[in-house]
Coordinates of C-alpha atoms and ligand atoms in Angstrom, one line a residue:
M1 CA -35.2 -78.3 -48.0
K2 CA -34.3 -76.6 -44.7
V3 CA -30.6 -77.2 -43.7
L4 CA -29.4 -76.5 -40.2
G5 CA -25.8 -75.1 -40.1
I6 CA -23.7 -75.2 -37.0
E7 CA -20.4 -73.2 -36.8
S8 CA -18.0 -73.6 -33.9
S9 CA -14.5 -73.6 -35.3
C10 CA -13.1 -70.7 -33.2
D11 CA -14.7 -68.1 -31.0
E12 CA -18.1 -67.6 -32.7
T13 CA -21.0 -69.8 -32.1
G14 CA -23.1 -69.6 -35.3
I15 CA -26.4 -71.4 -35.7
A16 CA -28.5 -70.9 -38.9
V17 CA -31.2 -72.4 -41.0
Y18 CA -31.0 -72.1 -44.8
D19 CA -34.1 -72.8 -46.9
T20 CA -32.8 -74.0 -50.3
E21 CA -36.3 -73.1 -52.0
S22 CA -36.8 -69.7 -50.8
G23 CA -33.2 -68.7 -50.0
Q24 CA -34.4 -67.4 -46.6
I25 CA -31.9 -67.5 -43.7
W26 CA -32.6 -67.5 -40.0
Q27 CA -29.6 -67.2 -37.9
R28 CA -28.2 -66.6 -34.4
L29 CA -24.6 -65.6 -33.8
Y30 CA -22.8 -65.3 -30.5
S31 CA -19.3 -63.9 -30.2
Q32 CA -17.0 -65.0 -27.3
I33 CA -14.9 -61.8 -27.7
E34 CA -15.5 -60.7 -24.1
K35 CA -14.5 -64.1 -22.7
H36 CA -11.0 -64.0 -24.4
R37 CA -10.3 -60.2 -24.3
E38 CA -8.4 -60.3 -20.9
Y39 CA -6.1 -63.0 -22.5
G40 CA -5.4 -61.0 -25.7
G41 CA -6.4 -63.9 -27.9
V42 CA -8.5 -66.9 -28.1
V43 CA -8.1 -69.5 -25.3
P44 CA -9.0 -72.9 -27.0
E45 CA -10.4 -74.5 -23.8
L46 CA -12.5 -71.5 -22.8
A47 CA -13.8 -71.4 -26.5
S48 CA -14.9 -75.1 -26.3
R49 CA -16.6 -74.7 -22.9
D50 CA -18.5 -71.5 -24.1
H51 CA -19.8 -73.4 -27.3
V52 CA -21.1 -76.1 -24.9
V53 CA -23.1 -73.6 -23.0
K54 CA -24.3 -71.4 -25.8
A55 CA -25.0 -73.5 -28.7
P56 CA -28.0 -75.5 -27.3
P57 CA -30.2 -72.6 -26.2
M58 CA -29.4 -70.8 -29.5
L59 CA -30.6 -73.9 -31.4
V60 CA -33.8 -74.0 -29.4
D61 CA -34.4 -70.3 -30.0
I62 CA -33.9 -70.7 -33.7
L63 CA -36.2 -73.7 -33.9
A64 CA -38.9 -71.8 -32.1
E65 CA -38.8 -69.3 -34.8
I66 CA -39.0 -71.5 -37.7
G67 CA -41.5 -74.0 -36.3
T68 CA -40.5 -77.3 -34.8
I69 CA -37.3 -79.5 -34.9
D70 CA -39.3 -81.6 -37.5
D71 CA -39.0 -78.8 -40.0
I72 CA -35.2 -79.4 -40.4
D73 CA -34.5 -81.7 -43.3
A74 CA -30.7 -81.9 -43.0
I75 CA -27.8 -80.8 -40.9
A76 CA -24.4 -79.3 -41.7
Y77 CA -21.6 -78.5 -39.3
T78 CA -18.1 -77.3 -39.5
R79 CA -15.8 -80.3 -39.5
G80 CA -12.7 -78.3 -39.9
P81 CA -10.2 -76.5 -40.0
G82 CA -10.3 -75.0 -36.5
L83 CA -9.7 -75.6 -32.9
I84 CA -10.1 -79.2 -32.2
G85 CA -12.2 -78.9 -29.0
A86 CA -14.3 -76.2 -30.4
L87 CA -14.9 -78.1 -33.6
M88 CA -15.9 -81.2 -31.5
V89 CA -18.7 -79.3 -29.7
G90 CA -20.6 -78.4 -32.9
A91 CA -19.8 -81.7 -34.6
N92 CA -21.2 -83.6 -31.6
L93 CA -24.3 -81.5 -31.4
A94 CA -24.9 -82.0 -35.1
R95 CA -24.3 -85.8 -35.0
G96 CA -26.6 -86.2 -31.9
L97 CA -29.4 -84.3 -33.7
A98 CA -29.0 -86.1 -37.0
W99 CA -29.0 -89.5 -35.3
A100 CA -32.0 -88.6 -33.1
L101 CA -34.0 -87.1 -36.0
D102 CA -32.8 -89.6 -38.6
K103 CA -31.7 -86.8 -41.0
P104 CA -28.7 -86.5 -43.4
L105 CA -25.6 -85.0 -42.0
L106 CA -22.6 -83.3 -43.6
G107 CA -19.3 -82.0 -42.2
V108 CA -18.4 -78.7 -44.0
H109 CA -15.1 -77.2 -44.7
H110 CA -14.9 -73.8 -42.9
M111 CA -13.1 -72.1 -45.7
E112 CA -15.5 -73.5 -48.3
G113 CA -18.2 -71.8 -46.2
H114 CA -16.3 -68.5 -46.4
L115 CA -15.6 -68.9 -50.1
L116 CA -19.2 -69.5 -51.0
A117 CA -20.7 -66.9 -48.7
P118 CA -20.7 -64.3 -51.5
M119 CA -23.3 -66.5 -53.3
L120 CA -25.7 -65.4 -50.5
A121 CA -25.5 -61.8 -51.8
E122 CA -28.0 -60.5 -54.3
E123 CA -25.4 -60.2 -57.0
Q124 CA -23.6 -63.6 -57.2
P125 CA -20.2 -64.2 -59.0
E126 CA -20.3 -66.7 -61.7
F127 CA -17.7 -69.4 -62.1
P128 CA -14.8 -69.5 -62.7
F129 CA -13.5 -66.8 -60.3
V130 CA -10.4 -66.0 -58.2
A131 CA -11.2 -65.9 -54.5
L132 CA -9.1 -63.9 -51.9
L133 CA -9.7 -65.8 -48.6
V134 CA -8.5 -63.6 -45.7
S135 CA -9.2 -64.5 -42.2
G136 CA -7.6 -64.8 -38.8
G137 CA -6.0 -68.1 -39.7
H138 CA -5.8 -68.2 -43.5
T139 CA -4.6 -66.0 -46.4
M140 CA -4.8 -67.5 -49.8
L141 CA -5.8 -66.8 -53.4
V142 CA -7.8 -69.6 -54.8
D143 CA -8.7 -70.5 -58.4
V144 CA -12.4 -71.6 -58.1
S145 CA -13.6 -73.2 -61.3
A146 CA -16.6 -74.9 -59.8
I147 CA -17.9 -75.8 -56.3
G148 CA -15.4 -78.2 -54.9
S149 CA -12.7 -77.4 -57.5
Y150 CA -10.3 -75.4 -55.7
R151 CA -6.7 -74.7 -56.7
I152 CA -4.6 -72.7 -54.3
L153 CA -2.7 -70.1 -56.3
G154 CA -0.8 -68.7 -53.4
E155 CA -0.9 -68.6 -49.6
T156 CA 0.9 -66.9 -46.7
L157 CA 4.3 -68.3 -45.8
D158 CA 3.9 -67.2 -42.1
D159 CA 1.1 -65.0 -40.6
A160 CA -2.4 -64.7 -41.9
V161 CA -3.6 -61.2 -42.7
G162 CA -6.1 -61.2 -39.9
E163 CA -3.4 -62.4 -37.5
A164 CA -1.1 -59.5 -38.8
F165 CA -3.9 -57.0 -38.1
D166 CA -4.5 -58.5 -34.6
K167 CA -0.9 -58.6 -33.7
T168 CA -0.2 -55.1 -34.9
A169 CA -3.2 -53.8 -33.0
K170 CA -1.8 -55.4 -29.9
L171 CA 1.5 -53.7 -30.4
L172 CA -0.4 -50.4 -30.7
G173 CA -2.2 -51.3 -27.3
L174 CA -5.6 -51.8 -29.0
P175 CA -8.1 -54.3 -27.4
Y176 CA -8.6 -57.8 -28.8
P177 CA -9.7 -58.6 -31.5
G178 CA -7.6 -55.9 -33.0
G179 CA -8.5 -56.1 -36.7
P180 CA -11.6 -54.0 -36.7
E181 CA -10.1 -51.6 -34.0
L182 CA -7.0 -51.1 -36.0
A183 CA -9.1 -50.4 -39.1
R184 CA -11.1 -47.8 -37.3
L185 CA -8.0 -46.1 -36.1
A186 CA -6.4 -46.2 -39.5
D187 CA -9.5 -44.7 -41.1
S188 CA -9.5 -41.8 -38.6
V189 CA -6.6 -40.1 -40.4
T190 CA -6.0 -39.5 -44.1
E191 CA -2.2 -39.3 -44.1
S192 CA 0.9 -40.8 -42.5
R193 CA 4.4 -40.0 -42.2
F194 CA 5.3 -43.6 -42.2
E195 CA 5.7 -46.1 -45.0
F196 CA 5.9 -49.9 -44.5
P197 CA 7.0 -52.6 -46.9
R198 CA 4.7 -54.4 -49.3
P199 CA 6.1 -57.8 -48.6
M200 CA 6.9 -60.1 -51.6
T201 CA 5.5 -57.8 -54.2
N202 CA 8.8 -57.1 -56.0
R203 CA 9.2 -60.7 -57.1
P204 CA 6.9 -62.7 -59.2
G205 CA 4.5 -65.2 -57.6
L206 CA 1.2 -65.1 -55.5
E207 CA 2.7 -66.1 -52.0
F208 CA 2.2 -63.7 -49.1
S209 CA 4.3 -63.0 -46.0
F210 CA 3.1 -60.7 -43.2
S211 CA 5.4 -61.4 -40.4
G212 CA 8.1 -58.9 -41.5
L213 CA 5.5 -56.1 -41.7
K214 CA 4.6 -56.7 -38.1
T215 CA 8.4 -56.4 -37.1
A216 CA 8.5 -53.1 -39.2
V217 CA 5.7 -51.7 -37.1
L218 CA 7.3 -53.0 -33.9
N219 CA 10.6 -51.0 -34.8
V220 CA 8.7 -47.9 -35.5
V221 CA 6.8 -48.1 -32.2
R222 CA 10.0 -48.6 -30.3
E223 CA 11.7 -45.7 -32.0
H224 CA 8.8 -43.3 -31.0
E225 CA 7.9 -44.6 -27.5
P226 CA 5.9 -43.2 -25.7
V227 CA 3.5 -43.3 -28.8
S228 CA 1.0 -40.5 -28.9
E229 CA -2.7 -41.1 -30.0
S230 CA -2.1 -39.3 -33.2
L231 CA 1.1 -41.2 -34.0
R232 CA -0.7 -44.5 -33.4
A233 CA -3.4 -43.5 -35.9
E234 CA -0.7 -42.8 -38.5
I235 CA 1.1 -46.1 -37.8
A236 CA -2.3 -48.0 -38.2
H237 CA -2.9 -46.0 -41.4
A238 CA 0.3 -46.9 -42.9
F239 CA 0.0 -50.5 -41.9
Q240 CA -3.4 -50.9 -43.4
L241 CA -2.2 -49.1 -46.6
A242 CA 0.7 -51.6 -46.8
V243 CA -1.5 -54.6 -46.3
V244 CA -4.3 -53.5 -48.8
D245 CA -1.7 -52.5 -51.4
T246 CA 0.0 -56.0 -51.1
L247 CA -3.4 -57.8 -51.4
R248 CA -4.4 -55.6 -54.3
I249 CA -1.1 -56.2 -56.2
K250 CA -1.5 -60.0 -55.8
C251 CA -5.2 -60.1 -56.7
R252 CA -4.3 -58.1 -59.9
R253 CA -1.6 -60.7 -60.8
A254 CA -4.0 -63.5 -60.0
L255 CA -6.7 -62.2 -62.3
A256 CA -4.1 -61.6 -65.0
E257 CA -2.6 -65.2 -64.7
T258 CA -6.0 -66.9 -64.7
G259 CA -7.7 -64.5 -67.2
Y260 CA -10.8 -64.6 -65.0
Q261 CA -13.3 -61.6 -64.8
S262 CA -14.4 -62.0 -61.2
L263 CA -12.7 -61.6 -57.9
V264 CA -14.4 -62.7 -54.7
I265 CA -13.2 -61.5 -51.2
A266 CA -14.2 -63.7 -48.3
G267 CA -13.2 -64.2 -44.6
G268 CA -13.2 -61.9 -41.6
V269 CA -10.7 -59.4 -43.1
G270 CA -13.1 -59.1 -46.2
A271 CA -15.1 -56.8 -43.8
N272 CA -12.4 -54.2 -44.1
R273 CA -13.9 -51.2 -45.7
Y274 CA -10.7 -49.8 -47.2
L275 CA -9.8 -53.3 -48.7
R276 CA -13.2 -53.5 -50.3
Q277 CA -12.9 -50.0 -51.7
E278 CA -9.4 -50.5 -53.1
L279 CA -10.1 -53.9 -54.6
D280 CA -13.3 -52.6 -56.2
K281 CA -11.4 -49.8 -57.9
S282 CA -8.5 -52.0 -59.1
T283 CA -10.6 -54.8 -60.4
R284 CA -12.7 -52.3 -62.3
K285 CA -9.5 -50.9 -63.8
Q286 CA -8.6 -54.4 -65.0
G287 CA -12.0 -54.9 -66.6
A288 CA -13.1 -57.4 -63.9
R289 CA -15.7 -57.3 -61.1
L290 CA -15.4 -57.6 -57.4
Y291 CA -17.9 -59.6 -55.3
F292 CA -18.1 -59.8 -51.6
P293 CA -20.4 -61.1 -48.9
A294 CA -22.7 -58.9 -46.8
L295 CA -20.7 -57.9 -43.6
E296 CA -22.6 -60.2 -41.5
Y297 CA -21.5 -63.2 -43.5
C298 CA -17.9 -62.1 -43.7
T299 CA -16.8 -63.1 -40.3
D300 CA -17.6 -66.6 -39.0
N301 CA -21.3 -67.4 -39.0
G302 CA -23.7 -70.4 -39.2
A303 CA -25.4 -69.2 -42.4
M304 CA -22.3 -70.0 -44.7
I305 CA -22.1 -73.5 -43.2
A306 CA -25.8 -74.1 -43.7
Y307 CA -25.4 -72.8 -47.3
A308 CA -22.3 -74.7 -48.2
G309 CA -23.7 -77.8 -46.7
A310 CA -27.1 -77.4 -48.5
L311 CA -25.4 -77.2 -51.9
R312 CA -23.7 -80.6 -51.3
L313 CA -26.6 -82.2 -49.4
L314 CA -28.9 -81.4 -52.3
Q315 CA -26.6 -83.4 -54.5
G316 CA -26.9 -86.4 -52.1
Q317 CA -23.5 -86.0 -50.4
C318 CA -23.6 -86.9 -46.7
D319 CA -21.2 -88.5 -44.3
E320 CA -23.1 -90.3 -41.4
T321 CA -20.2 -92.6 -40.7
V322 CA -17.7 -89.8 -40.1
N323 CA -16.9 -89.4 -36.4
D324 CA -13.7 -87.2 -36.4
V325 CA -13.2 -83.4 -36.8
L326 CA -10.2 -82.0 -38.9
P327 CA -8.3 -79.2 -37.3
R328 CA -6.3 -79.2 -40.4
W329 CA -8.0 -79.9 -43.8
S330 CA -6.8 -79.0 -47.2
L331 CA -9.3 -77.1 -49.3
E332 CA -8.0 -78.8 -52.4
S333 CA -9.0 -82.3 -51.2
L334 CA -12.7 -81.6 -51.3
P335 CA -14.8 -83.5 -53.7
L336 CA -16.1 -81.7 -56.8
L337 CA -19.9 -80.9 -56.7
Q338 CA -21.3 -82.6 -59.8
I339 CA -24.4 -80.5 -60.5
S340 CA -26.8 -82.6 -62.6
Ligands
KG4_1 O1 -13.1 -65.3 -40.8 P1 -12.9 -64.9 -39.3 O2 -14.2 -64.3 -38.6 O3 -12.4 -66.0 -38.4 C1 -11.5 -66.9 -38.9 O4 -11.9 -67.9 -39.5 O5 -10.3 -66.7 -38.6 O6 -11.8 -63.8 -39.3 C2 -11.4 -63.1 -38.2 C3 -10.2 -62.2 -38.5 C4 -9.6 -61.5 -37.2 O7 -8.2 -61.6 -37.3 C5 -10.1 -60.0 -37.3 O8 -9.3 -59.2 -36.6 C6 -10.3 -59.9 -38.7 O9 -10.7 -61.0 -39.3 N1 -11.1 -58.7 -39.2 C7 -10.7 -57.6 -39.7 C8 -11.8 -56.7 -39.8 N2 -12.9 -57.3 -39.3 C9 -12.4 -58.5 -38.8 N3 -9.4 -57.1 -40.1 C10 -9.3 -56.0 -40.6 N4 -10.3 -55.0 -40.8 C11 -11.6 -55.4 -40.4 N5 -12.6 -54.5 -40.5
ZN2 ZN1 -13.5 -68.1 -40.5

């Protein structure tokens, strides 16, 4: 079965086709970064308008590569969570196609897409596992005992990790989106004279809080203004260290609490090289294994939506009568996938 996946929850237009028999993926990805850069963040109205312009030609292009539109057997799209207007563009495109082609249709949870993306890698994690979902909008540790069986062990009380990276990068005068830029600057030095707090690590529990860390950076920046290039790199280095250390401590706790042997990182911040390296070391020390998606499937993309949709569509799930999108949508409310 060839499943078309459409992702449009934020500032990336992702169109992909996943073949459930061969595992082959065809994909197109367009990032709106340039459109939003001058505003220092995603402008929802601009995002929706750009999805409207970019998605149809990307779809035509990918269909030309796989054959014809008749080769598509089912359609999956991101139903939420995300920006309402942006979600509606992908949802309407998917619904129009499904109606015209008379094919099954399924609305996918964006975070389930991220969470299952590591299954597209050569080495796949086995259930159960702990997932660390770290993106621009979410930071959570999830107990994944099966597809659709998700229990949130802890999440952020304020900023998401990606958001903390982006806001700190902005404070340091780095261009939007700051996460990868900040990581690059942080990796350019090996030491820092600064040390930032590891929020909420000195008490039990698996919750996160990153807004205080951002304030700590702000205070250091103010104290040292004008901040030289080398000082900025040291601040970025200390910030990345504090974030990664915090995530590592909580992941270790989550593995100990659940007794699971596998940790999965997913979501945009999962592309962070230092985070991958440190989590890999610490999970090994604990006798567990770390799994992560290929870099191209870490940040938003259509392949993860096609894949997550395909798993459910194969089991007969579809929702042709749904006509809404869900800007907020609890991961824990998803139906369990009954594999026969
Ligand atoms: O999953 P994603 O593409 O979109 C959302 O669903 O939010 O995640 C985007 C987030 C942004 O905050 C971006 O700055 C961050 O992931 N990010 C990174 C890195 N690459 C992307 N943060 C730290 N280091 C990176 N290498
Ligand atoms: Zn995402």
